[in-house]
Coordinates of C-alpha atoms in Angstrom, one line a residue:
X247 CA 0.1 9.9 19.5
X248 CA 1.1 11.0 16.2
X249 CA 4.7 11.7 17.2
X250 CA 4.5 7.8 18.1
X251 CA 3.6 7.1 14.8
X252 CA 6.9 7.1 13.6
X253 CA 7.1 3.4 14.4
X254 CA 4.2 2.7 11.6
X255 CA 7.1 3.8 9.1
X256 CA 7.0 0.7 7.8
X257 CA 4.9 0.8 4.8
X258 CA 3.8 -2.4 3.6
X259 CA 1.8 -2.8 -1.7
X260 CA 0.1 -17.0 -3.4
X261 CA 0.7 -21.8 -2.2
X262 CA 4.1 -22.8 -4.2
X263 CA 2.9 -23.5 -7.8
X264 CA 4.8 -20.9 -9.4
X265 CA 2.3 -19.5 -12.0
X266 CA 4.4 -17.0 -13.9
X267 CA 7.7 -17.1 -15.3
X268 CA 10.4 -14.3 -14.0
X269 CA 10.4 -12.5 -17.5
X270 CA 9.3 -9.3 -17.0
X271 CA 7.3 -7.3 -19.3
X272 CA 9.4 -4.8 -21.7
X273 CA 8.7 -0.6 -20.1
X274 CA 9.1 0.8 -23.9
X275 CA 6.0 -1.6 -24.7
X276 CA 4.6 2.1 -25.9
X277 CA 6.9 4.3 -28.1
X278 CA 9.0 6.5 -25.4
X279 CA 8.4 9.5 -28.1
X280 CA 4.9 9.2 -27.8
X281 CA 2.8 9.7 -24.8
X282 CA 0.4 7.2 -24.1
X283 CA -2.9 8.6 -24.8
X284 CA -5.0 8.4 -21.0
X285 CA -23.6 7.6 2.4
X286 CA -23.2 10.1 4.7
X287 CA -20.2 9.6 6.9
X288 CA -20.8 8.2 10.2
X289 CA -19.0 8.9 13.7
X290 CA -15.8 8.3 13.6
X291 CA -14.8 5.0 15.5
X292 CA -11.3 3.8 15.6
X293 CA -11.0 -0.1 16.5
X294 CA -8.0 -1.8 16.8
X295 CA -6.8 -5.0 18.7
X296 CA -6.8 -3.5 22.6
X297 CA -3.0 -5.6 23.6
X298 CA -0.7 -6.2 20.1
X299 CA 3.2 -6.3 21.1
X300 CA 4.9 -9.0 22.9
X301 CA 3.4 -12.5 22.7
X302 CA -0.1 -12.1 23.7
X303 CA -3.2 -10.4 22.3
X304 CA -6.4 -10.6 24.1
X305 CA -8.8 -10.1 20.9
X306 CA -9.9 -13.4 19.3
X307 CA -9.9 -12.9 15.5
X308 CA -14.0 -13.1 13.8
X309 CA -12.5 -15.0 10.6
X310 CA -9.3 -17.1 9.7
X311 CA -9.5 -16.8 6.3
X312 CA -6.8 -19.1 4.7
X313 CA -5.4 -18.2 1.3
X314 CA -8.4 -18.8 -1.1
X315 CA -7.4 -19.8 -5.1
X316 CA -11.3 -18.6 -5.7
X317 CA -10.5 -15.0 -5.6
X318 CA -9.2 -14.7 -9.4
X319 CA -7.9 -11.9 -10.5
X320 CA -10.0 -8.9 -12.1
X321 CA -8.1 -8.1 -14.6
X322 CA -10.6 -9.4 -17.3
X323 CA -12.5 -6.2 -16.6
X324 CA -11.7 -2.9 -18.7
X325 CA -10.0 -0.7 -16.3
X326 CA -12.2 2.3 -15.6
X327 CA -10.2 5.0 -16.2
X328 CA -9.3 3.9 -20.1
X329 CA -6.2 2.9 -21.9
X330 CA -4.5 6.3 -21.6
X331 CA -3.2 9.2 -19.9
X332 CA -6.3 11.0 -19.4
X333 CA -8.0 12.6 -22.9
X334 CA -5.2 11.0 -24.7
X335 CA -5.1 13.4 -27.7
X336 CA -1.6 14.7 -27.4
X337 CA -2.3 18.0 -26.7
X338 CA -0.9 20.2 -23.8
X339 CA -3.5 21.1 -21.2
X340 CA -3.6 25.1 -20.9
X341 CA -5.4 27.3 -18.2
X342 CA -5.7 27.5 -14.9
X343 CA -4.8 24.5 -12.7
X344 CA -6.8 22.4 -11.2
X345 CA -4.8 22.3 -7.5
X346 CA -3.9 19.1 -5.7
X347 CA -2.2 18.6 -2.5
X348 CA -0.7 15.9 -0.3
X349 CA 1.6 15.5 2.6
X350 CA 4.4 13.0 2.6
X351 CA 7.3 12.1 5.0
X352 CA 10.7 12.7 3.9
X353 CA 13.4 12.5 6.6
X354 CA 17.0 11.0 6.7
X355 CA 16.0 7.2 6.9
X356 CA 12.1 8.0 5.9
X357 CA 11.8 8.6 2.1
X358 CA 8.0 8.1 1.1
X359 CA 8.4 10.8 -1.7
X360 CA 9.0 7.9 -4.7
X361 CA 5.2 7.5 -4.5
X362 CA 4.1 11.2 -4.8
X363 CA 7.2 11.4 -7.7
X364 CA 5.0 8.3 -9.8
X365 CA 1.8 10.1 -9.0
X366 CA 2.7 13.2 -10.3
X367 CA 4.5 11.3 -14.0
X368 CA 1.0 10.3 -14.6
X369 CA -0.4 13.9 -14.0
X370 CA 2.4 15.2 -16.3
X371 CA 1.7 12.5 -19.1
X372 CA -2.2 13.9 -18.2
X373 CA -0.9 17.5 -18.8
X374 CA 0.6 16.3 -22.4
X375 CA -2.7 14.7 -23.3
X376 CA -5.3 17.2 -22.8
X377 CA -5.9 17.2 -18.9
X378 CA -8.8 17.2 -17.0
X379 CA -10.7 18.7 -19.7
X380 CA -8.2 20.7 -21.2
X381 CA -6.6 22.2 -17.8
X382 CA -3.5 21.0 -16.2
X383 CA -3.4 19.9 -13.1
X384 CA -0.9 20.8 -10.4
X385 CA 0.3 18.8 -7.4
X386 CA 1.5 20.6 -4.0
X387 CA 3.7 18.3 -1.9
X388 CA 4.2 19.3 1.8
X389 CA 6.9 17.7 3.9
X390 CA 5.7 16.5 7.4
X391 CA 9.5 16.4 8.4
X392 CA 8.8 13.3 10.6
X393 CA 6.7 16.5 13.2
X394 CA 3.2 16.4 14.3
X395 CA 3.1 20.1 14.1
X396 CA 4.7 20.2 10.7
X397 CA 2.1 17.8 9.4
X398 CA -0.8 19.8 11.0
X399 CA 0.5 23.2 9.4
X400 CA 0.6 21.2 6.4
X401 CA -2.3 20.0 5.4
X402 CA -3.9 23.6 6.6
X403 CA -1.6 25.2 3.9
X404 CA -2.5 23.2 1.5
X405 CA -6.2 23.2 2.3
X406 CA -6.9 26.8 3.3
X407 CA -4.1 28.7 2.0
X408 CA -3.5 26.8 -1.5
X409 CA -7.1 26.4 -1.8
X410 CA -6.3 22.4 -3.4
X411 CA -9.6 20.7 -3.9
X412 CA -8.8 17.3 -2.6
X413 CA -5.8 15.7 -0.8
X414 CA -4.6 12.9 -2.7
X415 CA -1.6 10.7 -2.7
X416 CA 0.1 11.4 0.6
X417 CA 2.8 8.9 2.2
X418 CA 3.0 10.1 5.7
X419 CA 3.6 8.4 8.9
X420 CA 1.7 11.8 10.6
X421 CA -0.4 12.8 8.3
X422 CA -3.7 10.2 9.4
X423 CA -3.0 10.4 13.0
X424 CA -2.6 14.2 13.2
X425 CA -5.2 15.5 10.0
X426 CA -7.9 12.7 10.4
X427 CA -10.0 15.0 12.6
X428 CA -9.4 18.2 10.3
X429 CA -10.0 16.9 7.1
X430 CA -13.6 15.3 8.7
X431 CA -13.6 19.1 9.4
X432 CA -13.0 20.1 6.6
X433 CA -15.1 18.2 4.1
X434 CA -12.3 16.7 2.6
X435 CA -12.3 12.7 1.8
X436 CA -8.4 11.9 1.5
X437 CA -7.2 9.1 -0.8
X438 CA -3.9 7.8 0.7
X439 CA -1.2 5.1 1.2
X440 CA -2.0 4.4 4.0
X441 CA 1.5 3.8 7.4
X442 CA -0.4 4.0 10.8
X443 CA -3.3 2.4 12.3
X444 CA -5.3 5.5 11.8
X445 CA -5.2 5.2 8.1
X446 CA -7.8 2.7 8.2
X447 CA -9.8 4.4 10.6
X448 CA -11.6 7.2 9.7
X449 CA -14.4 7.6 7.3
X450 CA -12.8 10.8 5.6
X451 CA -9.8 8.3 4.3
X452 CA -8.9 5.4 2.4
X453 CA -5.7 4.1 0.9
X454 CA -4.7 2.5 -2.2
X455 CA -3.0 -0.2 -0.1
X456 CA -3.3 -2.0 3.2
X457 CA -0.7 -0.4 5.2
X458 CA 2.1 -2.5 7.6
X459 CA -0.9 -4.0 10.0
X460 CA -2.7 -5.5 6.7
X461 CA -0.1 -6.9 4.8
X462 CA 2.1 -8.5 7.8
X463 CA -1.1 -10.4 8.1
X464 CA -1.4 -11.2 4.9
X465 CA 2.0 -12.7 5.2
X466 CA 1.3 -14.6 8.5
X467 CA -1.5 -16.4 6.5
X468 CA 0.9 -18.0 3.5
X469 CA 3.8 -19.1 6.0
X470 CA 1.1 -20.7 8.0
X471 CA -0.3 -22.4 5.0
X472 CA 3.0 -23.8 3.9
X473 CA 3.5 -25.6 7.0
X474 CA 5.2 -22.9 9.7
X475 CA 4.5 -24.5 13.1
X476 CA 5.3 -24.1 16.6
X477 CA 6.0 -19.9 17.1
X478 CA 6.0 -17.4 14.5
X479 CA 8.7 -14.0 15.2
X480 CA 7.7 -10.9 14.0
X481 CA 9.9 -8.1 13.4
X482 CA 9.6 -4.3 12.9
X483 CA 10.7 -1.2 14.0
X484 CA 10.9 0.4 17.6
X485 CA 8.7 3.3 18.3
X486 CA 6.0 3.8 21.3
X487 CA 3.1 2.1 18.5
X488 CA 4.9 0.4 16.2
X489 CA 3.2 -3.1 17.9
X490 CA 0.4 -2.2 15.1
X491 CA 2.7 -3.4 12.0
X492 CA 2.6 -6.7 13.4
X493 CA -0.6 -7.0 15.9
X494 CA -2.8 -8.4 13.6
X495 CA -0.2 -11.0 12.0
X496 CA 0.2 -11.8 15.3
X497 CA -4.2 -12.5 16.2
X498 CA -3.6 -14.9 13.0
X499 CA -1.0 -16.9 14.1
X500 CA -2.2 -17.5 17.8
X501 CA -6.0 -18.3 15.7
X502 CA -4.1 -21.2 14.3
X503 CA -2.6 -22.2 17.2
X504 CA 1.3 -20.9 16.8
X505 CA 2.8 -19.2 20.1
X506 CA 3.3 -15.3 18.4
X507 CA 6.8 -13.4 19.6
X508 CA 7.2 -9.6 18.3
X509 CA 10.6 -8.2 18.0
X510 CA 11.0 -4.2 17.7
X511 CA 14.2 -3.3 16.3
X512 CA 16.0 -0.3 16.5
X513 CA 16.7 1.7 13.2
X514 CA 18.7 2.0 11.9
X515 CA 19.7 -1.8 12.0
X516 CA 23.2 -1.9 13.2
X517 CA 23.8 -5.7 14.0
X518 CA 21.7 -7.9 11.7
X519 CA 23.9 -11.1 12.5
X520 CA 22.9 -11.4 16.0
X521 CA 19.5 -10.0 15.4
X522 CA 18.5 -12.1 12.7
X523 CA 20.0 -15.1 14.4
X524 CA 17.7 -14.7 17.8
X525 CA 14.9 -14.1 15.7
X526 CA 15.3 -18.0 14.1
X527 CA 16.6 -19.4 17.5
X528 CA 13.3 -18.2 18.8
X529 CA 10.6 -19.6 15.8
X530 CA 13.3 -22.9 15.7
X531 CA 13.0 -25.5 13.3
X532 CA 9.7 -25.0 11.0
X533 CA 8.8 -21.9 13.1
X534 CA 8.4 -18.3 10.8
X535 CA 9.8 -15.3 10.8
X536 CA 8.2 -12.4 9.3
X537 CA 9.3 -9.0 8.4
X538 CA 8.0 -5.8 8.3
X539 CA 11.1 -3.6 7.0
X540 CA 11.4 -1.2 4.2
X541 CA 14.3 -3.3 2.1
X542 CA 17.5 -1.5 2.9
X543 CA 16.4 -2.9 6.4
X544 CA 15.0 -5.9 5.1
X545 CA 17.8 -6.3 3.2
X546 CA 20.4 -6.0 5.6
X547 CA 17.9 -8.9 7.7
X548 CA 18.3 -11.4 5.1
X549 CA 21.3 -11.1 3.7
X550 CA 22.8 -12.1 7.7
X551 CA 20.1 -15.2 7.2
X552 CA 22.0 -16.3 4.3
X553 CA 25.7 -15.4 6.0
X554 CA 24.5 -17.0 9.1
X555 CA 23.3 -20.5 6.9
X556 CA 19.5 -19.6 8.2
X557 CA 17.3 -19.9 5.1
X558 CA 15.8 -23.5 5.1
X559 CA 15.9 -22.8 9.3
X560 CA 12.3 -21.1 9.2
X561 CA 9.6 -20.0 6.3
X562 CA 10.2 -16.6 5.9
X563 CA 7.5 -14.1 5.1
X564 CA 7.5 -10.2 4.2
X565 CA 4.9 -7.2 4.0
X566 CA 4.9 -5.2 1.3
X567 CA 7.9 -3.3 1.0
X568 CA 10.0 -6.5 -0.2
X569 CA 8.3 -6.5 -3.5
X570 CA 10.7 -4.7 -5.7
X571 CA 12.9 -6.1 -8.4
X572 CA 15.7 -4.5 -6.8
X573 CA 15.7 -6.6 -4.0
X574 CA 15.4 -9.8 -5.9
X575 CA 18.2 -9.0 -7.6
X576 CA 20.1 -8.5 -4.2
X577 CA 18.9 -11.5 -2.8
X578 CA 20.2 -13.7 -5.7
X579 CA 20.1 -17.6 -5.8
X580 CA 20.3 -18.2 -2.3
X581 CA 16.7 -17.3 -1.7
X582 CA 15.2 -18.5 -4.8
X583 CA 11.2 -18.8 -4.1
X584 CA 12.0 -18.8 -0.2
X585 CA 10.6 -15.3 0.9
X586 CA 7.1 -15.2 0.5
X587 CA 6.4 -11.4 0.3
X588 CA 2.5 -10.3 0.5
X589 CA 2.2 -7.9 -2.6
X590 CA -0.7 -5.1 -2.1
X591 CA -0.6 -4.6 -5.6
X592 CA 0.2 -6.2 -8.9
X593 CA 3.5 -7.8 -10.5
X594 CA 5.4 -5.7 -11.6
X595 CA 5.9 -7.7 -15.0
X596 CA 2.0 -8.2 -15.0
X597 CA 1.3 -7.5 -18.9
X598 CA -1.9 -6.1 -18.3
X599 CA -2.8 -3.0 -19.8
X600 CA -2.9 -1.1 -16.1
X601 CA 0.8 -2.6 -15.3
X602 CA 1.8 -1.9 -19.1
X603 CA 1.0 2.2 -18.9
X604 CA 2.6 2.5 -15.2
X605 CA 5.6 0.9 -17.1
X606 CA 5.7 3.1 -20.3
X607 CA 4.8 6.2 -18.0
X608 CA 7.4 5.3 -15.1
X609 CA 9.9 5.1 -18.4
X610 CA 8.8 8.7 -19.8
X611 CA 8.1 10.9 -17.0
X612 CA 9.9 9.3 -13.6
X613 CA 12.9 8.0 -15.8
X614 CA 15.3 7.5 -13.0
X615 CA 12.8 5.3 -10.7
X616 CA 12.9 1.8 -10.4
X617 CA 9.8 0.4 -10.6
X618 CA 8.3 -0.8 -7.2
X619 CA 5.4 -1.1 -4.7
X620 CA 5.5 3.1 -3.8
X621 CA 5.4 3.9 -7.1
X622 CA 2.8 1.3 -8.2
X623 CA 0.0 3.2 -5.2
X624 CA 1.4 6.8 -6.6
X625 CA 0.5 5.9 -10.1
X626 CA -2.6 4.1 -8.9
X627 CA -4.1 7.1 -6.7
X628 CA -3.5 9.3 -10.0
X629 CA -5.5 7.0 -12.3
X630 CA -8.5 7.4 -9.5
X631 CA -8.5 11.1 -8.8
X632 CA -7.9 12.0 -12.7
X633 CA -10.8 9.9 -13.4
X634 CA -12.8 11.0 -11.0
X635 CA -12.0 14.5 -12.5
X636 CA -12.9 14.1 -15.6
X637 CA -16.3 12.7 -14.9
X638 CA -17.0 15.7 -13.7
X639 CA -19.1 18.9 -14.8
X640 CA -16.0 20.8 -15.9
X641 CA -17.7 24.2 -14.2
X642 CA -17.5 22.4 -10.6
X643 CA -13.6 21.3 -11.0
X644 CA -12.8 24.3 -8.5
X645 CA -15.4 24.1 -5.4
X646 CA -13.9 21.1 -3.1
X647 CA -17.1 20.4 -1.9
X648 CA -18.1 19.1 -5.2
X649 CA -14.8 17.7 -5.9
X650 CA -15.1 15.6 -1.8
X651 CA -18.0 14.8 -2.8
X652 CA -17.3 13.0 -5.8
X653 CA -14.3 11.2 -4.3
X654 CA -16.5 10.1 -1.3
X655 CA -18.5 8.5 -3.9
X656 CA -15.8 6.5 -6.0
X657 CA -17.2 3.0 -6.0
X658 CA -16.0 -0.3 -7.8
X659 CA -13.1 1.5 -9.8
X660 CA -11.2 -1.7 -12.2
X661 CA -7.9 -1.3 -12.1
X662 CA -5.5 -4.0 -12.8
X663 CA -3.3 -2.9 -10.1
X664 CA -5.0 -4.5 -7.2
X665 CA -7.2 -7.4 -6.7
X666 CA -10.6 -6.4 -6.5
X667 CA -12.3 -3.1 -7.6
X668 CA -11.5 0.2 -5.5
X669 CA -13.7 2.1 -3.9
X670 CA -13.9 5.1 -1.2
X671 CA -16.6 3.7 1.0
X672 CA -16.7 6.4 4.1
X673 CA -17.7 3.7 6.3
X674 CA -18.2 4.6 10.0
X675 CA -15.5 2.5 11.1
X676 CA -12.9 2.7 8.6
X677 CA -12.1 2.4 5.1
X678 CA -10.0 -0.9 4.2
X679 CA -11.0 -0.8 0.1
X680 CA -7.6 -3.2 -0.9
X681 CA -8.2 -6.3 1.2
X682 CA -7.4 -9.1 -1.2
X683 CA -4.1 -9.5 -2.6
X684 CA -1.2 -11.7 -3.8
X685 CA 1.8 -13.4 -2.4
X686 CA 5.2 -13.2 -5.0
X687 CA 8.6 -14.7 -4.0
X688 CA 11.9 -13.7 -5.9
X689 CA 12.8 -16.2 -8.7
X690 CA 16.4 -16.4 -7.8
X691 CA 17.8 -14.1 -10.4
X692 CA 16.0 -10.2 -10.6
X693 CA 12.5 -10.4 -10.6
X694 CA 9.5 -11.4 -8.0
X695 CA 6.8 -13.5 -9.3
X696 CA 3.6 -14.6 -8.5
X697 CA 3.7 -17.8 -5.6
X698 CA -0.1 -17.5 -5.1
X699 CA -3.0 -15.6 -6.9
X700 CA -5.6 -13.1 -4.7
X701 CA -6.9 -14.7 -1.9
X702 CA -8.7 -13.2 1.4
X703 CA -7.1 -11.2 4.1
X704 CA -8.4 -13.1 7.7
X705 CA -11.1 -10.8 9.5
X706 CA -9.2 -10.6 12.8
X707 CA -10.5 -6.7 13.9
X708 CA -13.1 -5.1 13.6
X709 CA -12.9 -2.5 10.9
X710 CA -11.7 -5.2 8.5
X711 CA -15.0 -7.3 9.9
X712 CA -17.6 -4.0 8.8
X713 CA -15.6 -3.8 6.0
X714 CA -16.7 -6.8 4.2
X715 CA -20.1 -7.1 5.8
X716 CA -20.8 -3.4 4.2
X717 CA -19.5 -4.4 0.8
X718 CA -21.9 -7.3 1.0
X719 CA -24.5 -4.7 1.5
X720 CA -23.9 -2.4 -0.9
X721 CA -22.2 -4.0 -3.4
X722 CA -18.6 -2.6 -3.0
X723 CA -15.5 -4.8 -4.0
X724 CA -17.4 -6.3 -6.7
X725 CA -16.8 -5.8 -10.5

């Protein structure tokens, strides 16, 4: 199983109003010089759609949801863990350090590590501005190396050898599959960004985004609204379980009455022409074709569309990964507001005071990083566990049990970042805390921008279905 997970690698974080312009908000908004100042766990039950690849699935979805304008944004809410890096007073944190670990995949095709690299900028802008307390804190990084038994021996390192207090911030496509049992072991509640299935799983964790599964759907939902008919292709890449990424895109589509076709690609692509050009054959005129790529793939996808004269064949829709400036700027004029990519998390020209520190931080202490998705859930997961931290007694900083315990109990957590408030939850079936978001689409020139503000991800499985029904009951998700 978690050697099959390779083929979750692709990590995925709206209507056609247009509500921002492409400008994008300035990363020195902050001088450069000076640092910005900072329920018991149930059984485990993992449920996911029984049949997901080809063109059938057997599991009717609960809920269509369509994109809802009611959502709004929460931005108008303070963001809980203040306008700065921590204590914000400038000085350098001294002492012993408070230990953090995580493990991330980075292999020759499979480079999660930007995320960790934003997550631990923000610690390092906490170190310069007094720390948790006055103590520094220290991130250990283990590579999963793409093996099962790599990730296993990693997260016992860092857990019993290390002696980290929590696992935080991990971008692994084996980490969830292989740990979830240990870390229920364990005691430890793991705050992720969340690749495979099993992400969203298991009481002990819960990402900062939706993961590949979530966010293709989220994507299924806007093509459909703007008019896709007939079939909707979805593409991904090959492994024994990649038919996750795109199982629940594909529920959606048949709910409103589309045929559903899923395409597994091999990786690395070596023939986008004819690959894209089946794809749109397939959806024909009006049809969809949505993506689930990281964007040199992606990339490579769409760029053949435009070659090919494909564009205005289909509506084209993207998970996650698509949302970088970068690939804007690649796509250029051709694609002007034509790929409607669902965004997990914020613009990234969002002038908010959340978006505005990840942009003067990124610019001080991860210099050489563009700034994207990845780095948006880094910087996000260290402005949760820092907080957490520091609400702390400072005398229970070092016993994990404590620490779990306080993580386990993160509830409603404003940040700009996402939709809706953040918490842990620990719910028997599965944690899916981000579960509204946004659809962007590139402006034609360098920069995504917001297509359609937060609406509802459709409740087409079950964990998503408990999800809401026990943020109903105990007021999660709410400001």
């Amino acid at each position: 199983m978690a050697a099959a997970a390779v083929g979750a690698m692709l990590l995925v974080a709206c209507g056609s109003d247009n509500k921002t312009s492409g400008t994008a908000a300035p990363a020195s908004a902050a001088p450069a010089s000076a640092a910005p100042a900072e329920t018991t766990a149930a059984a485990e039950t993992t449920a996911a759609p029984a049949e997901t690849s080809g063109s059938e699935a057997t599991t009717a979805p609960a809920e269509t949801t369509a994109p809802d304008d009611s959502a709004g944004l929460v931005g108008d809410h303070p963001a809980t863990a203040g306008p700065d890096c921590g204590l914000g007073n400038g000085k350098k944190a001294t002492g012993a350090p408070i230990k953090l670990g995580n493990v991330t995949t980075s292999i020759p095709g499979i480079d999660f590590t930007t995320g960790p690299a934003m997550m631990k900028g923000y610690f390092d802008c906490v170190n310069d501005n007094g720390g948790i307390n006055g103590r520094p804190l220290q991130m250990l990084e283990e590579n999963d190396n793409g093996k099962p038994e790599d990730a296993a021996a990693a997260a016992k390192k860092l857990i019993e050898t290390d002696k980290v207090v929590a696992m935080v911030g991990g971008f692994s496509i084996l980490d969830c599959p292989v740990n979830a049992d240990y870390y229920k072991q364990q005691g430890y509640y793991v705050i992720v960004a969340g690749v495979p299935a099993e992400c969203f799983s298991s009481p002990n964790i819960a990402a900062a985004n939706m993961g590949p599964g979530y966010s293709a759907l989220g994507a299924a939902q806007i093509v459909i609204d703007k008019g896709a008919k007939g079939k909707m292709v979805t593409m991904t890449g090959k492994s024994p379980t990649s038919a996750y990424n795109d199982s629940l895109a594909g529920l959606y589509a048949k709910s409103k009455g589309l045929e559903w076709e899923d395409e597994e690609i091999d990786l690395p692509i070596s023939d986008a022409n004819n690959i894209i050009q089946d794809a749109v054959n397939k959806a024909g005129q009006g049809g969809a074709v949505v993506l689930n790529f990281t964007p040199p793939e992606g990339l490579k996808l769409l760029k053949a569309a435009e070659e090919l004269n494909l564009i205005d064949k289909v509506i084209w829709g993207s998970s996650t990964p698509l949302n970088d400036n970068s690939v804007a700027a690649a796509l250029g004029p051709a694609w002007n507001g034509k790929l409607n990519v669902n965004a997990e998390l914020s613009l990234l020209d969002d002038p908010r005071p959340e978006m505005e520190l990840y942009r003067t931080v990124s610019k001080k202490y991860n210099a050489d990083a563009p700034l994207g998705s990845f780095q948006q859930m880094g910087f996000m997961i260290g402005r949760i566990i820092v907080k957490t931290l520091m609400d702390m007694p400072p005398a229970d900083l070092d016993d994990p049990v404590k620490v779990n315990a306080a993580i386990k109990g993160i509830k409603n957590f404003d940040t700009h970042i996402v939709c809706k408030p953040w918490y842990f939850g620990a719910l028997p079936a599965g944690n899916v805390p981000n579960n509204y978001d946004y659809n962007v689409v590139p402006n034609g020139t360098d920069t995504m921008v917001l297509d359609h503000d937060c609406f509802k991800i459709a409740e087409v499985e079950p964990i998503l279905i408990a999800a809401r029904a026990a943020e109903k009951d105990q007021g999660l998700n709410t400001p």
